[in-house]
Amino acid sequence: MGNNNQIDYAFKVKAGEKIKLHEYDPNFTSGLKKEDAAAHFAKYSAELEELQELLIASGSHSVLVVLQGMDTSGKDGTIRHVMSTLNPQGCRVTSFKVPTANEQAHDFLWRIHLETPQKGVIGIFNRSHYEDVLVVPVHGLKPEEDVERYYDHINNFERLLADSGTIILKFFLHISKKEQLARLKERELNPSKRWKMSVADYKERELWDTYQRYYGEALSRCSTSHAPWWIVPADAKWYRNLAVAETLVEHLRPYRDKWKKALDERGQAAIKELQAARARGEINNNHS
Ligand code: ADP
């Protein structure tokens, strides 16, 4: 594994790096034990909450979190656990399904652009524009030459978002084929989880290697300094949550001082305005 690319728990794909997913162990846990992880996770959750408050208040950036992974890789679970401490007013989760007729009648990024987060907001994409270079070529839904052009379109689109103040983090939740089978079986055996089951999941599973190849392609061609991909070992759910939380915090922390400064300046301006209004007698100072 490319240990030099690791902040700590997840693996950053360097721009231009050729990724071979089989070289990354989905069961990697960085020598941590589940019982030790809880305290680390709590620490990152608290810091994430604090950073989100600054993000909302300073209003200078937005954050886009893209979650991709094979069926059962834990996209929903990551949202539930990692984002649970966030202020819902500053979050927007979008799940991308098979495009509707209206969406099909537009370019593939149209529906995506409509859902990008405004300043102050953390947008979470449960699946994303990457489906167009994953499920689409795996099933041959569009001509190969179209898909071939999508990689550049995606990079340009993400560049536009980043240039407009969006901090982009893309997570590939990396599970093993064995772990996927265990999770599918668990759904089958557990009555409270059966609603999640579908025949399609088993059919898609047969295309595992093709999916992995296209994931490798997307990660290799669309990881940039302004919109990096992170490979998250995701067989252990607790490790997956910790890795995503840690990466988010490490990525947002450098903005803290800037956001704090913007917030202080806004506070100062508001006080000055209030004092001026009082001096002009526009505000009654004798509140009863
Ligand atoms: P999930 O599996 O994310 O919980 P669904 O079972 O509704 O939710 O699956 C959504 C489906 O939509 C997936 O099979 C996914 O591959 C498909 N999908 C998403 N985007 C596209 C797209 N652009 N083209 C074709 N299929 C897509």
Short mmCIF file of C-alpha atoms and ligand atoms in Angstrom, two decimals:
data_model
loop_
_atom_site.label_atom_id
_atom_site.label_comp_id
_atom_site.label_asym_id
_atom_site.label_seq_id
_atom_site.Cartn_x
_atom_site.Cartn_y
_atom_site.Cartn_z
CA MET A 1 0.00 0.00 0.00
CA GLY A 2 1.09 3.56 -0.64
CA ASN A 3 1.77 4.47 2.97
CA ASN A 4 3.41 7.73 1.96
CA ASN A 5 0.01 8.92 0.70
CA GLN A 6 -1.71 8.39 3.99
CA ILE A 7 -2.66 11.32 6.20
CA ASP A 8 -3.42 8.79 8.85
CA TYR A 9 -6.29 6.44 8.23
CA ALA A 10 -7.43 6.85 4.60
CA PHE A 11 -5.25 6.76 1.49
CA LYS A 12 -5.02 9.81 -0.70
CA VAL A 13 -4.80 9.22 -4.43
CA LYS A 14 -2.11 11.53 -5.78
CA ALA A 15 -2.89 13.42 -8.98
CA GLY A 16 -1.87 11.23 -11.93
CA GLU A 17 -1.26 8.16 -9.78
CA LYS A 18 -2.28 4.86 -11.38
CA ILE A 19 -4.43 3.01 -8.88
CA LYS A 20 -4.66 -0.75 -8.66
CA LEU A 21 -7.35 -1.39 -6.11
CA HIS A 22 -6.24 -4.94 -5.35
CA GLU A 23 -3.11 -3.43 -3.75
CA TYR A 24 -5.27 -1.82 -1.04
CA ASP A 25 -6.47 -4.03 1.79
CA PRO A 26 -10.18 -3.38 2.54
CA ASN A 27 -9.63 -4.82 6.01
CA PHE A 28 -6.76 -2.47 6.92
CA THR A 29 -7.19 -0.88 10.35
CA SER A 30 -3.86 0.88 10.85
CA GLY A 31 -3.07 -1.26 13.90
CA LEU A 32 -6.04 0.20 15.77
CA LYS A 33 -8.52 -1.78 17.81
CA LYS A 34 -12.24 -1.11 17.74
CA GLU A 35 -12.31 -0.24 21.44
CA ASP A 36 -9.56 2.38 20.99
CA ALA A 37 -11.26 3.91 17.98
CA ALA A 38 -14.29 5.23 19.84
CA ALA A 39 -12.34 7.92 21.69
CA HIS A 40 -10.58 9.07 18.50
CA PHE A 41 -13.89 9.16 16.68
CA ALA A 42 -15.53 11.23 19.41
CA LYS A 43 -12.66 13.72 19.24
CA TYR A 44 -12.96 14.14 15.46
CA SER A 45 -16.75 14.37 15.65
CA ALA A 46 -16.52 17.22 18.15
CA GLU A 47 -14.00 19.05 16.02
CA LEU A 48 -16.08 18.53 12.89
CA GLU A 49 -19.08 20.03 14.64
CA GLU A 50 -17.04 23.05 15.61
CA LEU A 51 -15.59 23.47 12.10
CA GLN A 52 -19.06 23.28 10.60
CA GLU A 53 -20.21 26.12 12.85
CA LEU A 54 -17.37 28.28 11.54
CA LEU A 55 -18.13 27.24 7.96
CA ILE A 56 -21.76 28.30 8.36
CA ALA A 57 -20.97 31.55 10.09
CA SER A 58 -18.16 32.71 7.80
CA GLY A 59 -20.14 31.82 4.66
CA SER A 60 -17.07 31.92 2.42
CA HIS A 61 -16.86 28.25 1.39
CA SER A 62 -19.00 25.23 0.77
CA VAL A 63 -17.96 21.61 1.27
CA LEU A 64 -18.79 18.76 -1.06
CA VAL A 65 -18.39 15.21 0.19
CA VAL A 66 -18.76 12.54 -2.49
CA LEU A 67 -19.40 8.98 -1.34
CA GLN A 68 -18.95 6.10 -3.75
CA GLY A 69 -18.55 2.38 -3.25
CA MET A 70 -19.94 -0.99 -4.24
CA ASP A 71 -23.40 -1.99 -2.96
CA THR A 72 -23.32 -2.50 0.85
CA SER A 73 -20.01 -0.62 1.15
CA GLY A 74 -21.60 1.62 3.79
CA LYS A 75 -22.47 4.90 2.09
CA ASP A 76 -25.67 5.25 4.15
CA GLY A 77 -23.94 4.13 7.35
CA THR A 78 -21.16 6.68 6.85
CA ILE A 79 -23.71 9.47 6.47
CA ARG A 80 -25.59 8.30 9.57
CA HIS A 81 -22.52 8.00 11.77
CA VAL A 82 -20.02 10.59 10.58
CA MET A 83 -22.52 13.34 9.89
CA SER A 84 -24.68 12.71 12.96
CA THR A 85 -23.14 15.50 15.01
CA LEU A 86 -23.51 18.08 12.26
CA ASN A 87 -26.11 20.81 12.31
CA PRO A 88 -28.80 19.59 9.88
CA GLN A 89 -29.54 23.17 8.86
CA GLY A 90 -26.12 23.35 7.25
CA CYS A 91 -26.23 19.96 5.54
CA ARG A 92 -27.75 18.74 2.35
CA VAL A 93 -27.70 15.06 1.41
CA THR A 94 -28.47 14.04 -2.17
CA SER A 95 -28.85 10.43 -3.32
CA PHE A 96 -28.43 9.96 -7.03
CA LYS A 97 -30.56 7.23 -8.57
CA VAL A 98 -31.10 6.06 -12.14
CA PRO A 99 -31.61 9.33 -14.06
CA THR A 100 -35.21 10.30 -14.80
CA ALA A 101 -36.38 10.97 -18.35
CA ASN A 102 -35.91 14.69 -17.75
CA GLU A 103 -32.39 14.16 -16.41
CA GLN A 104 -31.56 11.87 -19.34
CA ALA A 105 -32.60 14.65 -21.70
CA HIS A 106 -29.80 16.90 -20.33
CA ASP A 107 -26.04 16.57 -20.13
CA PHE A 108 -24.90 14.16 -17.39
CA LEU A 109 -23.69 16.92 -15.06
CA TRP A 110 -26.90 18.96 -15.17
CA ARG A 111 -28.66 17.19 -12.32
CA ILE A 112 -25.43 17.16 -10.32
CA HIS A 113 -24.82 20.89 -10.65
CA LEU A 114 -28.33 21.61 -9.38
CA GLU A 115 -27.47 19.84 -6.11
CA THR A 116 -24.07 21.35 -5.38
CA PRO A 117 -23.91 23.04 -1.96
CA GLN A 118 -24.17 26.79 -1.58
CA LYS A 119 -21.69 28.67 0.61
CA GLY A 120 -21.88 27.70 4.27
CA VAL A 121 -23.34 24.29 3.46
CA ILE A 122 -21.88 20.78 3.56
CA GLY A 123 -23.29 18.84 0.61
CA ILE A 124 -23.11 15.07 0.78
CA PHE A 125 -23.49 13.06 -2.39
CA ASN A 126 -24.65 9.49 -1.89
CA ARG A 127 -23.50 8.30 -5.33
CA SER A 128 -22.69 11.06 -7.77
CA HIS A 129 -21.58 12.05 -11.26
CA TYR A 130 -19.08 9.18 -10.95
CA GLU A 131 -21.90 6.73 -11.68
CA ASP A 132 -21.53 7.90 -15.27
CA VAL A 133 -18.01 6.45 -15.43
CA LEU A 134 -18.98 3.38 -13.34
CA VAL A 135 -22.42 1.81 -13.81
CA VAL A 136 -22.75 3.41 -17.25
CA PRO A 137 -19.68 1.79 -18.87
CA VAL A 138 -20.06 -1.43 -16.83
CA HIS A 139 -23.48 -1.90 -18.42
CA GLY A 140 -22.63 -0.23 -21.73
CA LEU A 141 -25.45 2.29 -21.24
CA LYS A 142 -23.72 4.92 -23.36
CA PRO A 143 -21.20 4.70 -26.21
CA GLU A 144 -17.63 4.16 -25.03
CA GLU A 145 -16.37 7.31 -26.74
CA ASP A 146 -18.89 9.41 -24.74
CA VAL A 147 -17.77 7.89 -21.45
CA GLU A 148 -14.16 8.48 -22.45
CA ARG A 149 -14.88 12.21 -22.62
CA TYR A 150 -16.66 12.25 -19.25
CA TYR A 151 -13.42 12.07 -17.26
CA ASP A 152 -12.30 15.46 -18.60
CA HIS A 153 -15.78 16.92 -18.14
CA ILE A 154 -15.74 15.75 -14.51
CA ASN A 155 -12.30 17.26 -13.86
CA ASN A 156 -13.31 20.56 -15.43
CA PHE A 157 -16.58 20.63 -13.52
CA GLU A 158 -14.87 19.96 -10.20
CA ARG A 159 -12.28 22.64 -11.05
CA LEU A 160 -15.14 25.12 -11.55
CA LEU A 161 -16.65 24.19 -8.18
CA ALA A 162 -13.28 24.46 -6.43
CA ASP A 163 -12.57 27.83 -8.06
CA SER A 164 -15.92 28.99 -6.71
CA GLY A 165 -15.04 28.18 -3.10
CA THR A 166 -16.10 24.55 -2.82
CA ILE A 167 -13.84 22.27 -0.79
CA ILE A 168 -14.21 18.85 -2.39
CA LEU A 169 -13.47 15.48 -0.79
CA LYS A 170 -14.25 12.22 -2.53
CA PHE A 171 -14.33 8.94 -0.63
CA PHE A 172 -14.22 5.49 -2.16
CA LEU A 173 -15.47 3.05 0.47
CA HIS A 174 -13.38 0.00 -0.31
CA ILE A 175 -14.91 -3.34 0.75
CA SER A 176 -13.90 -6.86 -0.18
CA LYS A 177 -16.09 -9.17 -2.22
CA LYS A 178 -16.19 -11.52 0.77
CA GLU A 179 -17.43 -8.79 3.11
CA GLN A 180 -20.10 -7.80 0.60
CA LEU A 181 -21.45 -11.35 0.58
CA ALA A 182 -21.53 -11.37 4.38
CA ARG A 183 -23.51 -8.11 4.39
CA LEU A 184 -25.94 -9.34 1.74
CA LYS A 185 -26.51 -12.52 3.76
CA GLU A 186 -27.01 -10.48 6.91
CA ARG A 187 -29.74 -8.51 5.15
CA GLU A 188 -31.38 -11.75 4.16
CA LEU A 189 -31.26 -13.23 7.67
CA ASN A 190 -32.20 -10.13 9.62
CA PRO A 191 -35.93 -9.32 9.19
CA SER A 192 -35.36 -5.66 10.06
CA LYS A 193 -32.82 -5.36 7.25
CA ARG A 194 -34.66 -7.34 4.58
CA TRP A 195 -36.20 -4.24 3.05
CA LYS A 196 -32.74 -3.30 1.81
CA MET A 197 -32.37 -6.54 -0.17
CA SER A 198 -32.62 -6.66 -3.93
CA VAL A 199 -31.97 -9.21 -6.66
CA ALA A 200 -30.05 -6.48 -8.48
CA ASP A 201 -27.41 -6.46 -5.71
CA TYR A 202 -26.58 -10.11 -6.44
CA LYS A 203 -26.56 -9.47 -10.20
CA GLU A 204 -24.27 -6.46 -9.83
CA ARG A 205 -21.99 -8.57 -7.66
CA GLU A 206 -21.27 -10.79 -10.63
CA LEU A 207 -19.77 -7.75 -12.35
CA TRP A 208 -17.43 -7.12 -9.40
CA ASP A 209 -14.15 -7.22 -11.35
CA THR A 210 -15.45 -4.91 -14.08
CA TYR A 211 -16.63 -2.43 -11.44
CA GLN A 212 -13.26 -2.56 -9.69
CA ARG A 213 -11.54 -1.85 -12.98
CA TYR A 214 -13.71 1.20 -13.66
CA TYR A 215 -13.28 2.39 -10.07
CA GLY A 216 -9.53 2.15 -10.59
CA GLU A 217 -9.87 4.19 -13.76
CA ALA A 218 -12.01 6.90 -12.12
CA LEU A 219 -9.71 7.19 -9.10
CA SER A 220 -6.62 7.35 -11.33
CA ARG A 221 -7.99 9.90 -13.77
CA CYS A 222 -10.05 12.14 -11.51
CA SER A 223 -7.96 12.70 -8.40
CA THR A 224 -6.67 16.27 -8.42
CA SER A 225 -5.15 18.56 -5.81
CA HIS A 226 -8.42 20.51 -5.62
CA ALA A 227 -10.67 17.43 -5.60
CA PRO A 228 -8.75 14.44 -4.27
CA TRP A 229 -10.00 10.88 -4.01
CA TRP A 230 -9.50 9.02 -0.76
CA ILE A 231 -9.50 5.24 -0.54
CA VAL A 232 -11.15 4.21 2.70
CA PRO A 233 -10.65 0.63 3.91
CA ALA A 234 -14.27 -0.17 4.73
CA ASP A 235 -14.59 -3.81 5.77
CA ALA A 236 -14.55 -2.68 9.40
CA LYS A 237 -17.37 -0.18 9.79
CA TRP A 238 -15.82 1.52 12.83
CA TYR A 239 -12.58 2.06 10.93
CA ARG A 240 -14.42 3.41 7.89
CA ASN A 241 -16.23 5.98 10.05
CA LEU A 242 -13.05 6.99 11.82
CA ALA A 243 -11.13 7.35 8.55
CA VAL A 244 -13.80 9.52 6.93
CA ALA A 245 -14.20 11.71 10.03
CA GLU A 246 -10.45 12.13 10.40
CA THR A 247 -9.90 12.99 6.74
CA LEU A 248 -12.70 15.56 6.81
CA VAL A 249 -11.32 17.22 9.92
CA GLU A 250 -7.72 17.26 8.68
CA HIS A 251 -8.89 18.78 5.42
CA LEU A 252 -11.07 21.47 6.96
CA ARG A 253 -8.84 22.38 9.91
CA PRO A 254 -6.48 24.60 7.83
CA TYR A 255 -9.46 26.87 7.09
CA ARG A 256 -10.24 27.40 10.78
CA ASP A 257 -8.26 30.62 11.30
CA LYS A 258 -9.55 32.18 8.11
CA TRP A 259 -13.16 31.33 8.98
CA LYS A 260 -12.69 32.56 12.53
CA LYS A 261 -11.24 35.85 11.27
CA ALA A 262 -14.17 36.37 8.86
CA LEU A 263 -16.53 35.67 11.71
CA ASP A 264 -14.78 38.13 14.07
CA GLU A 265 -14.80 40.80 11.38
CA ARG A 266 -18.51 40.33 10.83
CA GLY A 267 -19.06 40.56 14.57
CA GLN A 268 -17.06 43.80 14.76
CA ALA A 269 -18.99 45.28 11.84
CA ALA A 270 -22.32 44.36 13.46
CA ILE A 271 -21.29 46.00 16.75
CA LYS A 272 -20.18 49.16 14.96
CA GLU A 273 -23.47 49.37 13.12
CA LEU A 274 -25.41 48.92 16.33
CA GLN A 275 -23.38 51.59 18.14
CA ALA A 276 -23.85 54.01 15.23
CA ALA A 277 -27.60 53.40 15.16
CA ARG A 278 -27.74 54.05 18.91
CA ALA A 279 -25.71 57.25 18.53
CA ARG A 280 -28.14 58.44 15.85
CA GLY A 281 -30.98 57.73 18.27
CA GLU A 282 -32.51 55.20 15.91
CA ILE A 283 -32.66 52.58 18.63
CA ASN A 284 -34.43 52.96 21.93
CA ASN A 285 -31.83 52.22 24.61
CA ASN A 286 -34.33 52.10 27.42
CA HIS A 287 -35.71 48.62 26.92
CA SER A 288 -38.21 47.74 29.50
P1 ADP B 1 -28.58 2.75 -3.27
O1 ADP B 1 -28.08 1.46 -3.81
O2 ADP B 1 -27.67 3.91 -3.57
O3 ADP B 1 -28.99 2.67 -1.84
P2 ADP B 1 -30.71 2.40 -5.11
O4 ADP B 1 -30.87 0.96 -4.74
O5 ADP B 1 -31.95 3.19 -5.43
O6 ADP B 1 -29.92 3.18 -4.01
O7 ADP B 1 -29.70 2.46 -6.31
C1 ADP B 1 -29.53 3.55 -7.09
C2 ADP B 1 -29.17 3.01 -8.46
O8 ADP B 1 -29.08 4.08 -9.38
C3 ADP B 1 -27.82 2.31 -8.48
O9 ADP B 1 -27.94 1.04 -9.04
C4 ADP B 1 -26.98 3.20 -9.35
O10 ADP B 1 -26.00 2.50 -10.08
C5 ADP B 1 -28.03 3.82 -10.24
N1 ADP B 1 -27.55 5.07 -10.85
C6 ADP B 1 -27.14 6.18 -10.23
N2 ADP B 1 -26.71 7.09 -11.13
C7 ADP B 1 -26.85 6.53 -12.34
C8 ADP B 1 -26.58 6.96 -13.67
N3 ADP B 1 -26.06 8.16 -13.91
N4 ADP B 1 -26.86 6.13 -14.68
C9 ADP B 1 -27.38 4.90 -14.43
N5 ADP B 1 -27.66 4.43 -13.21
C10 ADP B 1 -27.39 5.23 -12.18
#
